[in-house]
Tab-separated table of C-alpha atoms and ligand atoms in Angstrom:
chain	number	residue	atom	x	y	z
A	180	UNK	CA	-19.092	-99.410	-4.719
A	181	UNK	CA	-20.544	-96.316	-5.053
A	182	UNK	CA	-19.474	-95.211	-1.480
A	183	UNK	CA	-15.866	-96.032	-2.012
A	184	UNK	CA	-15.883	-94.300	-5.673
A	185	UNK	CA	-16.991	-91.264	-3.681
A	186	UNK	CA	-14.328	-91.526	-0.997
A	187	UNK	CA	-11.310	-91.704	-3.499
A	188	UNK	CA	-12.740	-88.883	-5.082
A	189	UNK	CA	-12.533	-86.938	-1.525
A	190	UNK	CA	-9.663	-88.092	-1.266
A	191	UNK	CA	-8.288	-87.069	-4.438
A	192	UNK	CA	-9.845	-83.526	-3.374
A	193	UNK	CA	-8.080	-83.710	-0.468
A	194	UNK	CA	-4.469	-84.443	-1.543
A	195	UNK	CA	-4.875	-81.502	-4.085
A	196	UNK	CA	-6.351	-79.434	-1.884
A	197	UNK	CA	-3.508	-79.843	0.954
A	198	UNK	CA	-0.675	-79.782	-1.709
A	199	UNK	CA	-1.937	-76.825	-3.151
A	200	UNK	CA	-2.019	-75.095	0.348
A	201	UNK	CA	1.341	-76.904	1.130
A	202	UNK	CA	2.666	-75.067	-1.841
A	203	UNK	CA	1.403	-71.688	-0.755
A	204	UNK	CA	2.725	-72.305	2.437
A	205	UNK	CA	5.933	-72.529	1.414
A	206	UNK	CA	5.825	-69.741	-1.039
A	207	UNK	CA	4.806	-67.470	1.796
A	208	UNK	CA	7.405	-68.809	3.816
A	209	UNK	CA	10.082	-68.217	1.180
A	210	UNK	CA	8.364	-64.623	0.669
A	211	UNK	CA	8.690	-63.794	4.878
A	212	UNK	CA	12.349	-64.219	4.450
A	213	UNK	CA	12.716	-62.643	1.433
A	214	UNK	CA	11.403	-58.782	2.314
A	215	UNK	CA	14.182	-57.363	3.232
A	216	UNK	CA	16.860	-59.116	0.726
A	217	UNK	CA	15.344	-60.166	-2.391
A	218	UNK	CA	12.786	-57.934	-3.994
A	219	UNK	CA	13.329	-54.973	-6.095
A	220	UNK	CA	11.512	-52.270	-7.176
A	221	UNK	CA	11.253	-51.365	-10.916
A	222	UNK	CA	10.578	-47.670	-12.246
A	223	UNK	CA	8.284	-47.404	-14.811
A	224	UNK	CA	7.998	-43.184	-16.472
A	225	UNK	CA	4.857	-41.310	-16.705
A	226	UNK	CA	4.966	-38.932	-19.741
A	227	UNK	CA	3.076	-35.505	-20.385
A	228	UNK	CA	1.447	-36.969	-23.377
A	229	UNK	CA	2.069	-33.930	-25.508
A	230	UNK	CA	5.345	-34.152	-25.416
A	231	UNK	CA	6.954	-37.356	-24.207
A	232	UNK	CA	8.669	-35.982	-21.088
A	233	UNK	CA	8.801	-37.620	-17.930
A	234	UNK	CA	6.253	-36.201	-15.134
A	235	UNK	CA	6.919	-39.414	-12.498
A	236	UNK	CA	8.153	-42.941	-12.035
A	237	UNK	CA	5.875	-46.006	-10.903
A	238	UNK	CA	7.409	-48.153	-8.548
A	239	UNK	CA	6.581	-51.950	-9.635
A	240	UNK	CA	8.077	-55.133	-7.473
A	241	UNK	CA	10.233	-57.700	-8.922
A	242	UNK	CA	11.432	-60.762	-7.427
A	243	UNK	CA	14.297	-61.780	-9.089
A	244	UNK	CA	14.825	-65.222	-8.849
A	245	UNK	CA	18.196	-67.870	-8.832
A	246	UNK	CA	17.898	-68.687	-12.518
A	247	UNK	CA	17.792	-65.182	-13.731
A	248	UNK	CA	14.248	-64.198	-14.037
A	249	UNK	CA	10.985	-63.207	-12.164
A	250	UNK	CA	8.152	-63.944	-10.380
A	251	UNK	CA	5.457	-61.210	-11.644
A	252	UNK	CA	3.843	-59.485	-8.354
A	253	UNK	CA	0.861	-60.701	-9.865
A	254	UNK	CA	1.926	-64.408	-8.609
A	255	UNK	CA	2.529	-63.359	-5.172
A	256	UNK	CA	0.790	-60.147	-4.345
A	257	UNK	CA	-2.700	-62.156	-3.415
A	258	UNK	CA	-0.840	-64.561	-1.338
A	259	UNK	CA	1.039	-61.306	0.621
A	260	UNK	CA	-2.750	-59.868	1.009
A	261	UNK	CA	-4.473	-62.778	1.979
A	262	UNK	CA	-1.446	-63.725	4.781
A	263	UNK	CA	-0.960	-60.866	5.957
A	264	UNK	CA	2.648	-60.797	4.893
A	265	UNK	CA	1.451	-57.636	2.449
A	266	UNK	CA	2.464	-55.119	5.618
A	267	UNK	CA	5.831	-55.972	5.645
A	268	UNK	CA	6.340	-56.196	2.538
A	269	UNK	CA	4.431	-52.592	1.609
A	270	UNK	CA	6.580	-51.235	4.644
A	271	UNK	CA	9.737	-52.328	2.630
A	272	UNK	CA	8.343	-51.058	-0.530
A	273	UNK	CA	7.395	-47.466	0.777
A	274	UNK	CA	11.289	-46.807	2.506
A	275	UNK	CA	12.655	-48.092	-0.692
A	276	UNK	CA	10.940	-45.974	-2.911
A	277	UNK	CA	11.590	-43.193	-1.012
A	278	UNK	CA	15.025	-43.818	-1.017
A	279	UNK	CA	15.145	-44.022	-4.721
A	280	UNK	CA	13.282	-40.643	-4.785
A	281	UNK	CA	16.308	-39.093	-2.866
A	282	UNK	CA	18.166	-41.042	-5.559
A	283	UNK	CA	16.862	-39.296	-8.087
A	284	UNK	CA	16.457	-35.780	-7.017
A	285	UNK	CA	20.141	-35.775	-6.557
A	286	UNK	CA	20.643	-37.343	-9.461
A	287	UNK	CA	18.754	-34.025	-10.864
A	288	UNK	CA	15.618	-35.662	-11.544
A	289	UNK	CA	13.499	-34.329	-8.728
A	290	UNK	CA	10.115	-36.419	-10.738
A	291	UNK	CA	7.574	-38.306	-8.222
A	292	UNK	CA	7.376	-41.431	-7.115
A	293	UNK	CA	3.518	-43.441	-7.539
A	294	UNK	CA	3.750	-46.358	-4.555
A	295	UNK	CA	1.044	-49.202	-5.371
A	296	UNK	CA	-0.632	-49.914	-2.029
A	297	UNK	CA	-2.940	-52.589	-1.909
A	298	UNK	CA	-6.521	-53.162	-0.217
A	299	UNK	CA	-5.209	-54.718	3.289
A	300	UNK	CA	-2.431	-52.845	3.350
A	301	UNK	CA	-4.154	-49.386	3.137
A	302	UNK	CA	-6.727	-50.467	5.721
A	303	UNK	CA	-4.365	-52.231	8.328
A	304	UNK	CA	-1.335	-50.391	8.492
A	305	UNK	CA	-0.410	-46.808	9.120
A	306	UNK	CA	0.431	-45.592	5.926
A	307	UNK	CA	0.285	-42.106	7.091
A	308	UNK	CA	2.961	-42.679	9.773
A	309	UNK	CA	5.126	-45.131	7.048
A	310	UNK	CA	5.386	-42.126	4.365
A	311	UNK	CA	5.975	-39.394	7.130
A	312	UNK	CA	8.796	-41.699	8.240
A	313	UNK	CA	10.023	-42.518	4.695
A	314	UNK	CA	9.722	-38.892	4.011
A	315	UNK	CA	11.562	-37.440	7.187
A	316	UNK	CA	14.317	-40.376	6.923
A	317	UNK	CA	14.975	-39.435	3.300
A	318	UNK	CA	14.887	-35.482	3.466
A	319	UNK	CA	12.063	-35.645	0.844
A	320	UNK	CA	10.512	-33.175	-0.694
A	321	UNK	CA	6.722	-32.297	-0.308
A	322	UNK	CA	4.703	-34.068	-3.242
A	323	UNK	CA	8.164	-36.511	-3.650
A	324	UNK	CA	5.415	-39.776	-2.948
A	325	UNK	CA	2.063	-40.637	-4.620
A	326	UNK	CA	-0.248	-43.508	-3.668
A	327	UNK	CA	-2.081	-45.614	-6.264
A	328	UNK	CA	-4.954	-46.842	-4.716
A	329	UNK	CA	-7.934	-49.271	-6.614
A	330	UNK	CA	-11.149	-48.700	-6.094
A	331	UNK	CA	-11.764	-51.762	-3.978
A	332	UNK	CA	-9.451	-49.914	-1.273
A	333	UNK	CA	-11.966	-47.187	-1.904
A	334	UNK	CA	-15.373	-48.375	-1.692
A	335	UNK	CA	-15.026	-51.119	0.927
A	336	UNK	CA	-14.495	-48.608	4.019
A	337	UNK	CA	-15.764	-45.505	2.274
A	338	UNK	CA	-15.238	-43.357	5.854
A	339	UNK	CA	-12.284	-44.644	6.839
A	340	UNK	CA	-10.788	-44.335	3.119
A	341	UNK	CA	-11.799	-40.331	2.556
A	342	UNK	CA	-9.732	-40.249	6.275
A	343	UNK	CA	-6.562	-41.566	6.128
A	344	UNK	CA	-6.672	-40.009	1.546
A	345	UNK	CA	-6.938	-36.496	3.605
A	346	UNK	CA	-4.225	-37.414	6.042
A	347	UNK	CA	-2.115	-38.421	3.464
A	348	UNK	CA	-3.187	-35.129	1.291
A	349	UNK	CA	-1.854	-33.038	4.701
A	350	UNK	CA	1.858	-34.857	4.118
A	351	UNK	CA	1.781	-33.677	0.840
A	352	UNK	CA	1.140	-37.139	-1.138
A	353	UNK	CA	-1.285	-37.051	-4.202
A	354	UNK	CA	-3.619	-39.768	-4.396
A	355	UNK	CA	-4.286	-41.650	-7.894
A	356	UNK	CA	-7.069	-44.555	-8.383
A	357	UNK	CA	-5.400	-47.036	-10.332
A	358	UNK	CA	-6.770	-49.683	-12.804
A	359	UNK	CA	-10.053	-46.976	-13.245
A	360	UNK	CA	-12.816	-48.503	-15.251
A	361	UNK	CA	-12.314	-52.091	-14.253
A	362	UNK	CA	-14.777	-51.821	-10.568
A	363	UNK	CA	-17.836	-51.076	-9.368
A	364	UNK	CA	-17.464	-47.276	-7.924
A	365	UNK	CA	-20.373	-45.620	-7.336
A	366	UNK	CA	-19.555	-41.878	-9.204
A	367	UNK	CA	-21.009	-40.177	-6.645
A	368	UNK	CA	-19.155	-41.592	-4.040
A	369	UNK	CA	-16.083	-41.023	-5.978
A	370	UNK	CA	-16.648	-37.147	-6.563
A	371	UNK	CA	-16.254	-36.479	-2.755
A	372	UNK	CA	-13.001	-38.252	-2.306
A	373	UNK	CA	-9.796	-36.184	-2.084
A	374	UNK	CA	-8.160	-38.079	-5.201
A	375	UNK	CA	-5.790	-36.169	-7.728
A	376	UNK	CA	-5.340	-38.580	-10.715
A	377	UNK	CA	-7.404	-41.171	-12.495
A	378	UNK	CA	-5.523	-44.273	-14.123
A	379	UNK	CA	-7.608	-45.734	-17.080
A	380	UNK	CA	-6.915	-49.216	-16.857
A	381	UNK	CA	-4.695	-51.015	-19.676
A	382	UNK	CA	-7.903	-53.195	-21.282
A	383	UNK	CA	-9.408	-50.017	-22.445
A	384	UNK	CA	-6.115	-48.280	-24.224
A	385	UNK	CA	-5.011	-51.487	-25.829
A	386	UNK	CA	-6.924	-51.223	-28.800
A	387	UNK	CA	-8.495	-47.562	-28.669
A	388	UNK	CA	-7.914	-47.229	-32.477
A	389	UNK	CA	-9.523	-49.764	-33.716
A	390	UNK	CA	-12.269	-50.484	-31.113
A	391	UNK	CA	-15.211	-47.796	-31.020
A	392	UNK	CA	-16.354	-49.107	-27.451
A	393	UNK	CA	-13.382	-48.935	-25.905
A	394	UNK	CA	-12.468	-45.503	-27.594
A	395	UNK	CA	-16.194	-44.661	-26.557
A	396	UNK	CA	-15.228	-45.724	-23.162
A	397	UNK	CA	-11.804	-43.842	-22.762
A	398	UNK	CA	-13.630	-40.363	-23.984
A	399	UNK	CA	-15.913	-40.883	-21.400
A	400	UNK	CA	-13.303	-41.811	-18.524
A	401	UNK	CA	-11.289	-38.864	-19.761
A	402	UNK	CA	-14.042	-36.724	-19.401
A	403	UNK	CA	-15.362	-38.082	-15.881
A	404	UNK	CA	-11.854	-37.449	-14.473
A	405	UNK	CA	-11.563	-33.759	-16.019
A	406	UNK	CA	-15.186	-32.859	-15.341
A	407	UNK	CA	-13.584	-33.626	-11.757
A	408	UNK	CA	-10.629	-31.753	-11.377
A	409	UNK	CA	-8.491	-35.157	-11.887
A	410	UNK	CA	-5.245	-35.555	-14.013
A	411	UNK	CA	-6.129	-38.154	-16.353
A	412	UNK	CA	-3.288	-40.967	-17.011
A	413	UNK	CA	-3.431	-44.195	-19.644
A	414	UNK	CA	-1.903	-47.211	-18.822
A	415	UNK	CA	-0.802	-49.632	-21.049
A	416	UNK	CA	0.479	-47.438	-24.121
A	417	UNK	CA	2.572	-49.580	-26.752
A	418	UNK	CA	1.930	-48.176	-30.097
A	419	UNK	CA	2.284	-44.415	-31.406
A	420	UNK	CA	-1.237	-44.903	-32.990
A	421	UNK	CA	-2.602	-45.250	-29.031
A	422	UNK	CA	-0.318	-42.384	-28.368
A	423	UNK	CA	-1.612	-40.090	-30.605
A	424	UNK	CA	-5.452	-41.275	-30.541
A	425	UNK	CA	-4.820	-40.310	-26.475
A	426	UNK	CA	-3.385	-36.697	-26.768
A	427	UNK	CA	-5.936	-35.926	-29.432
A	428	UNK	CA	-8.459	-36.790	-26.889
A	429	UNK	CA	-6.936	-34.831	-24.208
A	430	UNK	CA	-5.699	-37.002	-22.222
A	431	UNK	CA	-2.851	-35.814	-19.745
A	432	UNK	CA	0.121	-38.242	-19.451
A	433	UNK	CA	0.696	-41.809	-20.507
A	434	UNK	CA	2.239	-44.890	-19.381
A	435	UNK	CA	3.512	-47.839	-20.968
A	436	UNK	CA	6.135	-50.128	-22.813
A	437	UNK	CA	5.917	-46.841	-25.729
A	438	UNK	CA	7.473	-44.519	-23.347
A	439	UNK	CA	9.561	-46.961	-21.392
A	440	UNK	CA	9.509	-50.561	-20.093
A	441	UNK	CA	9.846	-51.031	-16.050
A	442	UNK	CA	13.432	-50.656	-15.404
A	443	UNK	CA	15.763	-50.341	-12.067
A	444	UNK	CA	16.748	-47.146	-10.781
A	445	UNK	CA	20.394	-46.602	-12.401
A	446	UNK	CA	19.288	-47.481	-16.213
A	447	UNK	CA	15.742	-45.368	-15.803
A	448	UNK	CA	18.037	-42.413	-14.890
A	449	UNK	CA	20.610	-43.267	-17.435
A	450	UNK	CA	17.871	-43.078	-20.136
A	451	UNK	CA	16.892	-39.409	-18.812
A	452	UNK	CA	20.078	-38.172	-19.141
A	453	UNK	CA	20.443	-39.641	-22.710
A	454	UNK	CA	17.063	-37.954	-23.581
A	455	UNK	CA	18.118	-35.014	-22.172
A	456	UNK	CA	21.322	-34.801	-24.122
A	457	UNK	CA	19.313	-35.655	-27.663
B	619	C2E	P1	-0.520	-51.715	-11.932
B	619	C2E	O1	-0.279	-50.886	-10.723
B	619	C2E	O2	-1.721	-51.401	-12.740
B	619	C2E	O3	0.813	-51.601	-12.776
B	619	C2E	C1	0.862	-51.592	-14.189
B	619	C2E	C2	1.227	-52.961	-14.722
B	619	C2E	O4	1.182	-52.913	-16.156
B	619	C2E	C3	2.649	-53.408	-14.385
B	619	C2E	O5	2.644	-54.830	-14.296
B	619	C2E	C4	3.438	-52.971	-15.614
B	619	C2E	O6	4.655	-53.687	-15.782
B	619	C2E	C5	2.442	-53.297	-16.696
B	619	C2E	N1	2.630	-52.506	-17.899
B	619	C2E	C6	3.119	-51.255	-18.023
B	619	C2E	N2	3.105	-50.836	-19.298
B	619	C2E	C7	2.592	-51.849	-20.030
B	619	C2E	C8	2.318	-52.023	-21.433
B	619	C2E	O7	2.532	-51.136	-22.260
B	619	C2E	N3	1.777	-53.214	-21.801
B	619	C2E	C9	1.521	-54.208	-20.922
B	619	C2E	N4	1.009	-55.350	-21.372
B	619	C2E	N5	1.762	-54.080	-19.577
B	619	C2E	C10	2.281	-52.911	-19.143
B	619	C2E	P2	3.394	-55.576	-13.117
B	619	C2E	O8	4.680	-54.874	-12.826
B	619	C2E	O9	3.416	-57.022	-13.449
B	619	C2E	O10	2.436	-55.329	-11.882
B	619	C2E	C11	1.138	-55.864	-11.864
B	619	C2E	C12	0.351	-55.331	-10.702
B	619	C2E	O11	0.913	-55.763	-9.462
B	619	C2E	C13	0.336	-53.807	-10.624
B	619	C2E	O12	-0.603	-53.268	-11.537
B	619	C2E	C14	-0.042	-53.613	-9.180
B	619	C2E	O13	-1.431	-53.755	-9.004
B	619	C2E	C15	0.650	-54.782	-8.512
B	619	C2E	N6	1.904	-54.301	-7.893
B	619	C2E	C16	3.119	-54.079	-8.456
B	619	C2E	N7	3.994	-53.600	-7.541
B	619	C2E	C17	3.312	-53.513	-6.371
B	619	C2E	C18	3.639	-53.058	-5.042
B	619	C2E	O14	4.754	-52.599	-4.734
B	619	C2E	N8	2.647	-53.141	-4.090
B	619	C2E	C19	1.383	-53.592	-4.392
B	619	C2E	N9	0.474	-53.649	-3.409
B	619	C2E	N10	1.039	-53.992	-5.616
B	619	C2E	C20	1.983	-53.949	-6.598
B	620	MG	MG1	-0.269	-48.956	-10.317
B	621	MG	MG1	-2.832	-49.922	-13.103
B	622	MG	MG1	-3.381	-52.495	-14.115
């Protein structure tokens, strides 16, 4: 008895198991053949946080789906990394943000683009040679393209990383470390990389006001990142309260659904031009 109680359970394991990796399967599939038709990229602003104003966009995937709404890149991102399927995608991601940054500049809005590039993707691709290419092909500007990069991209190849940050620095793009405070970096590591702007993750802004550690924590990320040089940036800003608590503290610029929700291209540009007209 005991045997065959222990072989349904394997194969119980099993069938879960395979569908779950059928299922994943056939997401990645339906990803592959998506790339080049179905995802869009969102613009999210980065504000000067003493005055509101726009200093850059964030480009964020979407993929829209039949019945009108999303799958989050936090669904499908992983699987892209862990098949592979991340390049292609990234590649898409880089040419189209740099084509909305041409967009945009002659739209009057000359503001940066931040590109999220992911572990894999900064290691196994040639992200110098994509931006150059997106750059050249677009008539961009110097400085037109940043790279967000998280510190597991940082610390896992620590030589080849500082390379191909200064090789991007030489193009012109500025380098920010996204989702700060959430890994392991070793600070003194950090201090010798070429970076240009520190992103304090979301989980420490959320409730600044009324939570001493995390305010504890923000001062001292804010003051890490100036005592280096760095633009400082909060994610994750919803309330005026968080707003105000930031500038106070002298942080730079903020991000979040206060200042402006991820949006597409035409209505993110629409909304500057209102501002501007206010
Ligand atoms: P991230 O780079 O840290 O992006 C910020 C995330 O916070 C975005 O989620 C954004 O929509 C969300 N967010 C912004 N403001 C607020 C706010 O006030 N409150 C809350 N609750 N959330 C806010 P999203 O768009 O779902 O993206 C999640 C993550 O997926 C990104 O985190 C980034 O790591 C990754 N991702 C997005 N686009 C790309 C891409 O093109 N390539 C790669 N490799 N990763 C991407
Ligand atoms: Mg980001
Ligand atoms: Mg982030
Ligand atoms: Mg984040």
């Amino acid at each position: 008895h005991a045997a065959r109680d222990e072989g349904s359970v394997i194969a119980w394991f099993d069938t879960t198991v395979s569908s779950r990796l059928a299922e994943r399967l056939r997401l990645a599939g339906r990803i592959h053949s998506a790339i080049d038709t179905e995802f869009e990229l969102y613009y999210q602003p980065i504000c000067h946080a003493s005055d509101g104003t726009p200093a850059a966009l964030e480009a964020l995937l979407r993929w829209p789906q039949a019945d009108g709404s999303f799958i989050p890149p936090g669904e499908f991102i992983q699987l892209c990394e862990d098949t592979g399927l991340i390049l292609a995608l990234g590649r898409w991601v880089i040419r189209a943000a740099a084509q909305a940054q041409r967009r945009l500049a002659d739209a009057g809005w000359p503001l940066p683009i931040a590109v999220n590039v992911s572990a894999v993707q900064f290691f196994n691709s040639d992200l110098v040679a994509e931006f150059a290419r997106a750059t050249q092909e677009f008539g961009l500007e110097r400085g037109a393209l940043q790279v967000e990069l998280t510190e597991s991209s940082l610390m896992r190849k620590p030589a080849q990383a500082k390379q191909t940050m200064q090789r991007l620095h030489e193009q012109g793009v500025c380098i920010s470390l996204d989702d700060f405070g959430t890994g392991y970096s070793n600070m003194s590591y950090l201090q010798h990389l070429p970076l240009d702007i520190l992103k304090i993750d979301r989980s420490f802004v959320s409730d600044v006001e009324t939570n001493p550690r995390n305010a504890s924590i923000c001062r001292a990320l804010l003051s890490l990142g100036h005592s280096m040089g760095l633009t400082v940036i909060a994610e994750g800003v919803e309330t005026p309260g968080q707003h105000q608590w930031l500038a106070a503290h002298g942080c730079d610029q903020v991000q979040g659904y206060l200042l402006g929700r991820p949006s597409p291209l035409v209505e993110v540009i629409a909304r500057l031009e209102t501002a501007e007209a206010t």
